[in-house]
Amino acid sequence: MPHIVFNNNGELITPSNKDGVDFKFIAKSYNVSEKPKKTEYKIGVSNQTKDFLLTLKDNKENKIVKADKITRVTPVTIVKDALNTYVKHTNANVLFSNTSNFSQKAEPQKEYLKDIEYFVNEFETSNEIQIEIGFGSGRHLLYQAQNNPDVQFIGLEIHTPSIEQVLKQIKILNIRNIIIVNYDARLFMEFIKSNSVGKIFVHFPVPWDKKPHRRVYSNDFIYEAKRVLKFTGTLELRTDSRKYFDFCVELLTNLSSGKIEIDINKDLPISSKYEDRWKKQNKNIYDVTLHSFTIDEEIEPNKDFSFGKINNLIKTFENISQKAVIFDDYFYHIEDFYLIENEKNSGLIQITFGSFNRPLSKYLIIRDGIISYYQGEPIPTSSNIKAHNKMKEILTNDYC
Ligand SMILES: C[S@@+](CC[C@H](N)C(=O)[O-])C[C@H]1O[C@@H](n2cnc3c(N)ncnc32)[C@H](O)[C@@H]1O
């Protein structure tokens, strides 16, 4: 983590600009608990059009300024620049620094790796979509993409080394119909249009026999998979785990419509890395395929992340509970408060919220009572929206 240790610096004036870096505000931690807590400052900066925070800690012998973890931006050179400019701007006497920008390698271009915002705002295709969940070594995904050039494949994986490997293969094999996303498959389907997917492959998912709630398959997952499947589309599970197979068969047979097909030791034209492993051990391989015959309504995701106004920020800080509030499928946790210096009714609130599978940490920024999400609105998943609505209720409840 880039940081600079220093002493004897001058006061930072905000707003101000030095060498292209904007120093917009300083926010001081506001402690509402009984326990004394060390004072910490968040400095709002903007460099090369990106907004982020620097954390400033004032220890007895020295001070330390570093990147704030939640608002980290890439490339890291942007943050290092801002840290170096901060110490220069305040004439600090630097004792230690790891912010030299010389050895930075350029980020490799990852043309086929997209982030989730791409699916929220840009993704369009007139081709059939097929999705593979947890592609691992990618053997099956690459084979399918090469043999079905008119299909747009989406590969979902959460293991970064597997993603890196498959991206290399995509380049070597010159494949143009795969998009890779590093995102939890249990939350991804929300961003896909109804009736647009021909096949969803879930091959050898982690069985999670001791923690079934972590499995990819659940009632919610099947419901969303069915919504995105076209008429005659299929959701295909292939597994060596009898327990996972039984679990999925039970979930699928609770559906009100659809056809279910079961196979044991079915031969596929391509064998994945895990399949090879289980075959060597003479394990049975089970397939359960759901054929969907419904046409589902298009969903219009609610993207309203607006807030009202806070009339008295300090009173709000004093009245809000800092304990996590947990519901069935989402939560929110209001964690820390900061007051922006020399500005009326202004501050930062550090929050974590959304789904248990992929919690999101962010700051809310309040300027003259008006609340918004610092660095932009969250991804509009249903759990983020539900958590937002609860936080909105709590924050704009007039305590004055
Ligand atoms: C046992 S491996 C199987 C890999 C590959 N399908 C095969 O047959 O060789 C399961 C893969 O699923 C990925 N995975 C687990 N949970 C996931 C999730 N919620 N979303 C996307 N990928 C997931 C893991 O990272 C892992 O690479």
Short mmCIF file of C-alpha atoms and ligand atoms in Angstrom, two decimals:
data_model
loop_
_atom_site.label_atom_id
_atom_site.label_comp_id
_atom_site.label_asym_id
_atom_site.label_seq_id
_atom_site.Cartn_x
_atom_site.Cartn_y
_atom_site.Cartn_z
CA MET A 1 0.00 0.00 0.00
CA PRO A 2 1.60 3.31 -1.03
CA HIS A 3 2.25 5.64 1.92
CA ILE A 4 4.49 8.45 3.12
CA VAL A 5 5.69 9.05 6.68
CA PHE A 6 6.60 12.65 7.43
CA ASN A 7 6.70 15.41 10.06
CA ASN A 8 6.66 19.17 10.31
CA ASN A 9 4.28 20.00 7.51
CA GLY A 10 2.23 23.11 6.89
CA GLU A 11 -1.54 23.31 6.85
CA LEU A 12 -3.41 22.00 3.80
CA ILE A 13 -5.73 24.64 2.42
CA THR A 14 -8.84 23.33 0.68
CA PRO A 15 -9.95 23.75 -1.99
CA SER A 16 -6.58 24.14 -3.69
CA ASN A 17 -4.65 22.76 -6.63
CA LYS A 18 -1.00 21.77 -6.88
CA ASP A 19 0.66 20.27 -9.98
CA GLY A 20 -2.70 19.18 -11.43
CA VAL A 21 -4.00 17.51 -8.24
CA ASP A 22 -7.14 19.05 -6.72
CA PHE A 23 -7.38 18.97 -2.91
CA LYS A 24 -11.12 19.38 -2.42
CA PHE A 25 -11.84 18.92 1.29
CA ILE A 26 -10.56 17.57 4.59
CA ALA A 27 -12.91 15.47 6.73
CA LYS A 28 -12.14 14.70 10.38
CA SER A 29 -13.32 11.51 12.08
CA TYR A 30 -16.31 12.02 14.36
CA ASN A 31 -16.38 9.61 17.27
CA VAL A 32 -19.81 8.79 18.70
CA SER A 33 -18.82 5.77 20.77
CA GLU A 34 -17.80 5.86 24.43
CA LYS A 35 -14.40 4.38 23.61
CA PRO A 36 -11.77 6.95 22.64
CA LYS A 37 -10.65 6.48 19.05
CA LYS A 38 -7.61 7.92 17.28
CA THR A 39 -8.41 10.92 15.12
CA GLU A 40 -8.12 10.26 11.41
CA TYR A 41 -8.60 12.56 8.44
CA LYS A 42 -9.88 11.81 4.94
CA ILE A 43 -8.61 14.18 2.27
CA GLY A 44 -10.82 14.38 -0.83
CA VAL A 45 -8.62 14.64 -3.92
CA SER A 46 -9.05 14.53 -7.67
CA ASN A 47 -6.26 13.55 -10.06
CA GLN A 48 -6.58 12.83 -13.77
CA THR A 49 -10.39 13.08 -13.51
CA LYS A 50 -10.60 10.43 -10.76
CA ASP A 51 -11.92 11.26 -7.27
CA PHE A 52 -10.57 9.37 -4.27
CA LEU A 53 -9.63 9.80 -0.63
CA LEU A 54 -6.28 9.90 1.14
CA THR A 55 -6.12 8.85 4.79
CA LEU A 56 -4.07 11.03 7.12
CA LYS A 57 -3.08 9.81 10.57
CA ASP A 58 -1.45 12.06 13.09
CA ASN A 59 0.77 9.99 15.41
CA LYS A 60 2.78 11.51 18.23
CA GLU A 61 6.22 11.38 16.57
CA ASN A 62 5.18 11.57 12.94
CA LYS A 63 2.27 11.63 10.48
CA ILE A 64 1.35 9.15 7.80
CA VAL A 65 -0.60 9.74 4.61
CA LYS A 66 -1.79 6.79 2.52
CA ALA A 67 -4.39 5.69 0.01
CA ASP A 68 -7.87 5.02 1.42
CA LYS A 69 -8.62 1.35 0.71
CA ILE A 70 -12.31 1.76 -0.14
CA THR A 71 -11.84 4.47 -2.74
CA ARG A 72 -8.71 3.01 -4.39
CA VAL A 73 -8.39 3.84 -8.09
CA THR A 74 -6.19 2.40 -10.84
CA PRO A 75 -3.53 2.75 -12.06
CA VAL A 76 -1.78 3.16 -8.71
CA THR A 77 0.42 5.90 -10.22
CA ILE A 78 -2.56 8.27 -9.91
CA VAL A 79 -2.66 7.67 -6.15
CA LYS A 80 1.12 7.85 -5.73
CA ASP A 81 1.11 11.17 -7.62
CA ALA A 82 -1.50 12.56 -5.24
CA LEU A 83 0.46 11.41 -2.16
CA ASN A 84 3.70 12.93 -3.47
CA THR A 85 1.88 16.15 -4.33
CA TYR A 86 0.29 16.30 -0.87
CA VAL A 87 3.68 16.28 0.92
CA LYS A 88 5.09 18.80 -1.57
CA HIS A 89 2.03 21.06 -1.22
CA THR A 90 2.32 21.12 2.58
CA ASN A 91 6.14 21.38 2.64
CA ALA A 92 6.42 18.18 4.67
CA ASN A 93 9.70 16.75 5.88
CA VAL A 94 9.54 13.21 4.43
CA LEU A 95 10.95 10.41 6.62
CA PHE A 96 9.87 7.42 4.51
CA SER A 97 8.10 6.91 1.21
CA ASN A 98 7.29 4.00 -1.12
CA THR A 99 5.59 6.16 -3.72
CA SER A 100 8.23 6.35 -6.41
CA ASN A 101 6.47 6.02 -9.75
CA PHE A 102 9.46 4.84 -11.81
CA SER A 103 9.04 1.07 -11.99
CA GLN A 104 5.39 1.07 -13.00
CA LYS A 105 4.55 -1.47 -15.70
CA ALA A 106 1.72 -0.64 -18.07
CA GLU A 107 -1.45 -2.65 -17.35
CA PRO A 108 -1.84 -5.32 -20.04
CA GLN A 109 -4.82 -4.75 -22.34
CA LYS A 110 -7.62 -7.13 -21.45
CA GLU A 111 -9.96 -6.73 -24.36
CA TYR A 112 -12.21 -9.64 -23.47
CA LEU A 113 -12.34 -9.04 -19.72
CA LYS A 114 -15.28 -6.78 -18.82
CA ASP A 115 -16.40 -5.45 -15.49
CA ILE A 116 -19.95 -5.60 -14.23
CA GLU A 117 -20.64 -1.94 -15.14
CA TYR A 118 -20.30 -2.99 -18.79
CA PHE A 119 -23.28 -5.31 -18.36
CA VAL A 120 -25.28 -2.64 -16.55
CA ASN A 121 -24.69 0.08 -19.14
CA GLU A 122 -23.39 -1.20 -22.47
CA PHE A 123 -23.77 -4.89 -23.23
CA GLU A 124 -25.89 -5.58 -26.32
CA THR A 125 -25.86 -8.51 -28.71
CA SER A 126 -28.20 -9.78 -31.37
CA ASN A 127 -26.61 -13.24 -31.09
CA GLU A 128 -27.75 -15.99 -28.78
CA ILE A 129 -26.00 -15.83 -25.40
CA GLN A 130 -24.58 -18.88 -23.62
CA ILE A 131 -23.10 -18.60 -20.13
CA GLU A 132 -20.59 -20.84 -18.39
CA ILE A 133 -20.39 -20.50 -14.62
CA GLY A 134 -17.06 -21.29 -12.92
CA PHE A 135 -15.14 -22.18 -16.11
CA GLY A 136 -11.91 -22.99 -14.21
CA SER A 137 -9.25 -24.07 -16.74
CA GLY A 138 -11.67 -22.96 -19.50
CA ARG A 139 -11.42 -26.14 -21.61
CA HIS A 140 -15.18 -26.44 -22.05
CA LEU A 141 -15.75 -22.70 -22.61
CA LEU A 142 -12.98 -22.42 -25.23
CA TYR A 143 -14.20 -25.54 -27.02
CA GLN A 144 -17.79 -24.30 -27.14
CA ALA A 145 -16.78 -20.84 -28.36
CA GLN A 146 -14.61 -22.25 -31.15
CA ASN A 147 -17.37 -24.59 -32.30
CA ASN A 148 -20.23 -22.08 -32.11
CA PRO A 149 -18.90 -18.86 -33.64
CA ASP A 150 -22.41 -17.31 -33.86
CA VAL A 151 -23.02 -17.60 -30.13
CA GLN A 152 -21.89 -14.90 -27.70
CA PHE A 153 -20.34 -16.71 -24.73
CA ILE A 154 -20.04 -15.17 -21.28
CA GLY A 155 -17.63 -16.87 -18.88
CA LEU A 156 -18.11 -16.18 -15.17
CA GLU A 157 -15.32 -16.97 -12.73
CA ILE A 158 -14.16 -15.63 -9.36
CA HIS A 159 -10.68 -17.18 -9.36
CA THR A 160 -8.27 -14.60 -10.84
CA PRO A 161 -5.46 -17.02 -11.93
CA SER A 162 -8.02 -19.05 -13.94
CA ILE A 163 -9.25 -15.83 -15.56
CA GLU A 164 -5.69 -14.78 -16.49
CA GLN A 165 -5.00 -18.22 -18.00
CA VAL A 166 -8.16 -18.28 -20.09
CA LEU A 167 -7.62 -14.70 -21.31
CA LYS A 168 -4.20 -15.82 -22.62
CA GLN A 169 -5.80 -18.78 -24.39
CA ILE A 170 -8.49 -16.57 -25.95
CA LYS A 171 -5.72 -14.41 -27.42
CA ILE A 172 -3.60 -17.33 -28.64
CA LEU A 173 -6.61 -19.05 -30.24
CA ASN A 174 -7.89 -15.73 -31.64
CA ILE A 175 -11.39 -16.34 -30.24
CA ARG A 176 -13.72 -13.35 -30.57
CA ASN A 177 -16.98 -14.53 -29.09
CA ILE A 178 -16.15 -14.83 -25.36
CA ILE A 179 -16.54 -12.16 -22.72
CA ILE A 180 -14.99 -12.96 -19.34
CA VAL A 181 -16.37 -11.46 -16.14
CA ASN A 182 -14.89 -11.70 -12.67
CA TYR A 183 -18.19 -11.73 -10.80
CA ASP A 184 -20.20 -14.01 -8.55
CA ALA A 185 -22.55 -16.04 -10.75
CA ARG A 186 -25.25 -15.95 -8.07
CA LEU A 187 -25.66 -12.20 -8.63
CA PHE A 188 -24.83 -11.90 -12.31
CA MET A 189 -28.09 -13.00 -13.96
CA GLU A 190 -29.85 -9.83 -12.72
CA PHE A 191 -28.03 -7.91 -15.47
CA ILE A 192 -29.13 -10.13 -18.34
CA LYS A 193 -32.29 -9.55 -20.37
CA SER A 194 -35.16 -12.04 -20.05
CA ASN A 195 -35.40 -14.77 -22.74
CA SER A 196 -31.96 -14.07 -24.24
CA VAL A 197 -29.84 -17.08 -23.17
CA GLY A 198 -29.72 -20.43 -24.97
CA LYS A 199 -27.66 -22.39 -22.44
CA ILE A 200 -26.23 -21.98 -18.98
CA PHE A 201 -23.48 -24.47 -18.10
CA VAL A 202 -22.58 -25.19 -14.48
CA HIS A 203 -19.92 -27.89 -14.68
CA PHE A 204 -18.42 -29.35 -11.53
CA PRO A 205 -19.31 -26.50 -9.18
CA VAL A 206 -17.72 -26.56 -5.72
CA PRO A 207 -20.12 -28.91 -3.80
CA TRP A 208 -19.98 -26.99 -0.48
CA ASP A 209 -21.43 -30.02 1.34
CA LYS A 210 -20.81 -28.45 4.76
CA LYS A 211 -21.95 -24.94 3.73
CA PRO A 212 -24.82 -25.47 1.24
CA HIS A 213 -25.76 -21.75 1.39
CA ARG A 214 -22.56 -21.05 -0.58
CA ARG A 215 -23.63 -23.22 -3.52
CA VAL A 216 -24.31 -21.61 -6.90
CA TYR A 217 -27.69 -23.38 -7.13
CA SER A 218 -30.47 -22.04 -4.91
CA ASN A 219 -34.14 -21.22 -5.43
CA ASP A 220 -33.22 -17.61 -6.27
CA PHE A 221 -30.52 -18.67 -8.73
CA ILE A 222 -32.83 -21.10 -10.54
CA TYR A 223 -35.58 -18.47 -10.71
CA GLU A 224 -33.20 -15.94 -12.32
CA ALA A 225 -31.67 -18.57 -14.63
CA LYS A 226 -35.14 -19.54 -15.84
CA ARG A 227 -36.05 -15.89 -16.46
CA VAL A 228 -33.02 -15.30 -18.70
CA LEU A 229 -33.42 -18.60 -20.60
CA LYS A 230 -35.10 -18.44 -23.99
CA PHE A 231 -38.02 -20.69 -24.85
CA THR A 232 -36.35 -24.19 -25.02
CA GLY A 233 -33.19 -22.84 -23.32
CA THR A 234 -31.32 -25.13 -20.88
CA LEU A 235 -29.66 -24.90 -17.47
CA GLU A 236 -27.11 -27.70 -17.30
CA LEU A 237 -25.53 -29.05 -14.13
CA ARG A 238 -22.72 -31.63 -14.43
CA THR A 239 -21.25 -32.92 -11.19
CA ASP A 240 -19.47 -35.83 -9.53
CA SER A 241 -21.14 -34.98 -6.20
CA ARG A 242 -24.21 -37.10 -5.52
CA LYS A 243 -25.22 -34.70 -2.74
CA TYR A 244 -25.09 -31.66 -5.02
CA PHE A 245 -26.97 -33.56 -7.72
CA ASP A 246 -29.75 -34.60 -5.29
CA PHE A 247 -29.95 -31.07 -3.92
CA CYS A 248 -30.39 -29.61 -7.43
CA VAL A 249 -32.92 -32.25 -8.49
CA GLU A 250 -35.00 -31.36 -5.45
CA LEU A 251 -34.87 -27.62 -6.19
CA LEU A 252 -35.69 -28.16 -9.87
CA THR A 253 -38.61 -30.50 -9.21
CA ASN A 254 -40.20 -27.81 -7.03
CA LEU A 255 -40.58 -25.55 -10.07
CA SER A 256 -44.09 -25.07 -11.40
CA SER A 257 -43.09 -25.75 -15.03
CA GLY A 258 -40.22 -27.07 -17.15
CA LYS A 259 -38.77 -30.42 -18.21
CA ILE A 260 -35.95 -32.15 -16.34
CA GLU A 261 -33.55 -34.60 -17.96
CA ILE A 262 -31.16 -36.79 -15.97
CA ASP A 263 -28.08 -38.61 -17.29
CA ILE A 264 -25.40 -40.71 -15.66
CA ASN A 265 -21.90 -40.85 -17.18
CA LYS A 266 -23.00 -39.04 -20.33
CA ASP A 267 -20.18 -38.54 -22.85
CA LEU A 268 -19.48 -34.96 -23.91
CA PRO A 269 -17.18 -34.02 -26.80
CA ILE A 270 -14.91 -32.19 -24.35
CA SER A 271 -13.80 -33.26 -20.89
CA SER A 272 -12.92 -30.56 -18.35
CA LYS A 273 -9.95 -30.70 -15.98
CA TYR A 274 -12.16 -31.73 -13.04
CA GLU A 275 -14.06 -34.25 -15.15
CA ASP A 276 -10.75 -35.95 -16.06
CA ARG A 277 -9.84 -36.11 -12.39
CA TRP A 278 -13.11 -37.77 -11.34
CA LYS A 279 -13.11 -40.15 -14.31
CA LYS A 280 -9.62 -41.39 -13.29
CA GLN A 281 -11.07 -42.17 -9.87
CA ASN A 282 -13.99 -44.06 -11.52
CA LYS A 283 -16.55 -41.73 -9.99
CA ASN A 284 -20.02 -41.43 -11.47
CA ILE A 285 -20.78 -38.19 -13.28
CA TYR A 286 -24.34 -36.88 -13.00
CA ASP A 287 -26.10 -34.45 -15.33
CA VAL A 288 -29.37 -32.73 -14.58
CA THR A 289 -30.65 -30.40 -17.29
CA LEU A 290 -33.61 -28.09 -16.97
CA HIS A 291 -35.37 -27.29 -20.25
CA SER A 292 -37.33 -24.08 -19.94
CA PHE A 293 -40.52 -23.55 -21.91
CA THR A 294 -41.63 -20.19 -20.61
CA ILE A 295 -41.45 -16.68 -22.00
CA ASP A 296 -40.74 -14.33 -19.14
CA GLU A 297 -41.48 -10.65 -18.72
CA GLU A 298 -38.64 -8.17 -19.15
CA ILE A 299 -37.55 -6.68 -15.83
CA GLU A 300 -36.83 -3.01 -15.53
CA PRO A 301 -34.25 -2.76 -12.72
CA ASN A 302 -34.85 0.00 -10.23
CA LYS A 303 -31.81 2.26 -10.44
CA ASP A 304 -32.97 4.99 -8.06
CA PHE A 305 -30.12 5.68 -5.65
CA SER A 306 -31.24 9.16 -4.69
CA PHE A 307 -31.36 10.41 -1.09
CA GLY A 308 -33.16 13.27 0.59
CA LYS A 309 -31.51 15.95 2.67
CA ILE A 310 -30.01 15.82 6.18
CA ASN A 311 -30.93 18.88 8.23
CA ASN A 312 -28.51 18.36 11.08
CA LEU A 313 -25.60 16.06 10.29
CA ILE A 314 -24.18 15.91 13.82
CA LYS A 315 -27.57 14.95 15.26
CA THR A 316 -27.87 12.27 12.58
CA PHE A 317 -24.41 10.91 13.51
CA GLU A 318 -25.38 10.84 17.18
CA ASN A 319 -28.66 9.00 16.55
CA ILE A 320 -27.71 6.34 14.02
CA SER A 321 -26.78 2.87 15.19
CA GLN A 322 -23.38 1.62 14.03
CA LYS A 323 -24.44 -2.02 14.30
CA ALA A 324 -24.97 -4.09 11.15
CA VAL A 325 -28.68 -4.42 10.28
CA ILE A 326 -29.39 -7.81 8.71
CA PHE A 327 -32.36 -8.90 6.60
CA ASP A 328 -33.03 -12.19 4.76
CA ASP A 329 -31.05 -11.48 1.60
CA TYR A 330 -29.24 -8.19 2.29
CA PHE A 331 -27.79 -6.02 5.02
CA TYR A 332 -26.40 -2.58 5.71
CA HIS A 333 -23.80 -1.42 8.18
CA ILE A 334 -23.16 2.25 8.89
CA GLU A 335 -19.57 2.15 10.10
CA ASP A 336 -17.86 5.53 10.51
CA PHE A 337 -18.50 9.24 10.40
CA TYR A 338 -16.36 12.19 9.29
CA LEU A 339 -17.12 15.92 9.34
CA ILE A 340 -15.82 18.05 6.47
CA GLU A 341 -13.91 20.96 7.94
CA ASN A 342 -15.01 24.54 7.31
CA GLU A 343 -18.21 23.45 5.53
CA LYS A 344 -21.67 23.62 7.04
CA ASN A 345 -23.58 20.34 7.47
CA SER A 346 -21.05 18.36 5.42
CA GLY A 347 -19.31 15.04 5.96
CA LEU A 348 -18.63 11.45 4.95
CA ILE A 349 -20.33 8.27 6.12
CA GLN A 350 -18.54 4.97 5.62
CA ILE A 351 -20.95 2.13 4.81
CA THR A 352 -20.92 -1.57 3.86
CA PHE A 353 -24.09 -3.03 2.38
CA GLY A 354 -25.81 -5.22 -0.19
CA SER A 355 -25.70 -9.00 -0.53
CA PHE A 356 -23.86 -11.32 1.84
CA ASN A 357 -22.10 -12.91 -1.17
CA ARG A 358 -20.64 -9.67 -2.43
CA PRO A 359 -20.85 -6.88 0.14
CA LEU A 360 -19.99 -3.41 -1.07
CA SER A 361 -18.05 -0.76 0.88
CA LYS A 362 -18.48 2.87 -0.04
CA TYR A 363 -18.70 6.39 1.37
CA LEU A 364 -21.68 8.67 1.30
CA ILE A 365 -20.72 12.30 0.91
CA ILE A 366 -22.90 15.01 2.41
CA ARG A 367 -22.41 18.58 1.17
CA ASP A 368 -24.63 21.18 2.82
CA GLY A 369 -27.02 18.40 3.83
CA ILE A 370 -27.33 16.84 0.37
CA ILE A 371 -26.36 13.16 0.35
CA SER A 372 -24.86 11.25 -2.58
CA TYR A 373 -22.58 8.27 -3.17
CA TYR A 374 -18.90 9.29 -3.32
CA GLN A 375 -17.33 8.00 -6.57
CA GLY A 376 -20.76 7.35 -8.07
CA GLU A 377 -23.76 5.15 -7.51
CA PRO A 378 -23.48 1.44 -6.72
CA ILE A 379 -24.27 -1.37 -9.18
CA PRO A 380 -28.09 -1.67 -9.18
CA THR A 381 -28.43 -5.21 -7.84
CA SER A 382 -31.69 -5.91 -6.04
CA SER A 383 -29.85 -6.27 -2.70
CA ASN A 384 -28.01 -2.96 -3.17
CA ILE A 385 -31.32 -1.22 -3.96
CA LYS A 386 -33.04 -2.75 -0.91
CA ALA A 387 -30.15 -1.75 1.37
CA HIS A 388 -30.14 1.74 -0.16
CA ASN A 389 -33.84 2.21 0.55
CA LYS A 390 -33.35 1.24 4.20
CA MET A 391 -30.35 3.56 4.59
CA LYS A 392 -32.32 6.37 2.94
CA GLU A 393 -35.12 5.89 5.48
CA ILE A 394 -32.67 6.00 8.40
CA LEU A 395 -30.57 8.90 7.16
CA THR A 396 -33.36 11.21 6.12
CA ASN A 397 -35.52 10.46 9.12
CA ASP A 398 -35.61 13.88 10.73
CA TYR A 399 -33.92 13.63 14.10
CA CYS A 400 -33.96 17.37 14.69
C1 LIG B 1 -14.39 -27.26 -9.14
S1 LIG B 1 -14.04 -25.94 -10.21
C2 LIG B 1 -14.61 -26.53 -11.78
C3 LIG B 1 -13.97 -25.80 -12.92
C4 LIG B 1 -14.43 -26.24 -14.33
N1 LIG B 1 -15.84 -26.01 -14.54
C5 LIG B 1 -14.09 -27.68 -14.59
O1 LIG B 1 -15.02 -28.47 -14.75
O2 LIG B 1 -12.90 -28.00 -14.62
C6 LIG B 1 -15.31 -24.76 -9.76
C7 LIG B 1 -14.99 -23.35 -10.28
O3 LIG B 1 -16.10 -22.51 -9.99
C8 LIG B 1 -15.63 -21.24 -9.57
N2 LIG B 1 -16.69 -20.63 -8.74
C9 LIG B 1 -17.06 -20.99 -7.49
N3 LIG B 1 -18.09 -20.24 -7.06
C10 LIG B 1 -18.39 -19.39 -8.06
C11 LIG B 1 -19.34 -18.34 -8.20
N4 LIG B 1 -20.20 -18.06 -7.22
N5 LIG B 1 -19.36 -17.64 -9.37
C12 LIG B 1 -18.49 -17.92 -10.37
N6 LIG B 1 -17.54 -18.90 -10.28
C13 LIG B 1 -17.50 -19.62 -9.15
C14 LIG B 1 -14.35 -21.56 -8.81
O4 LIG B 1 -13.49 -20.45 -8.75
C15 LIG B 1 -13.78 -22.71 -9.63
O5 LIG B 1 -12.89 -22.28 -10.63
#
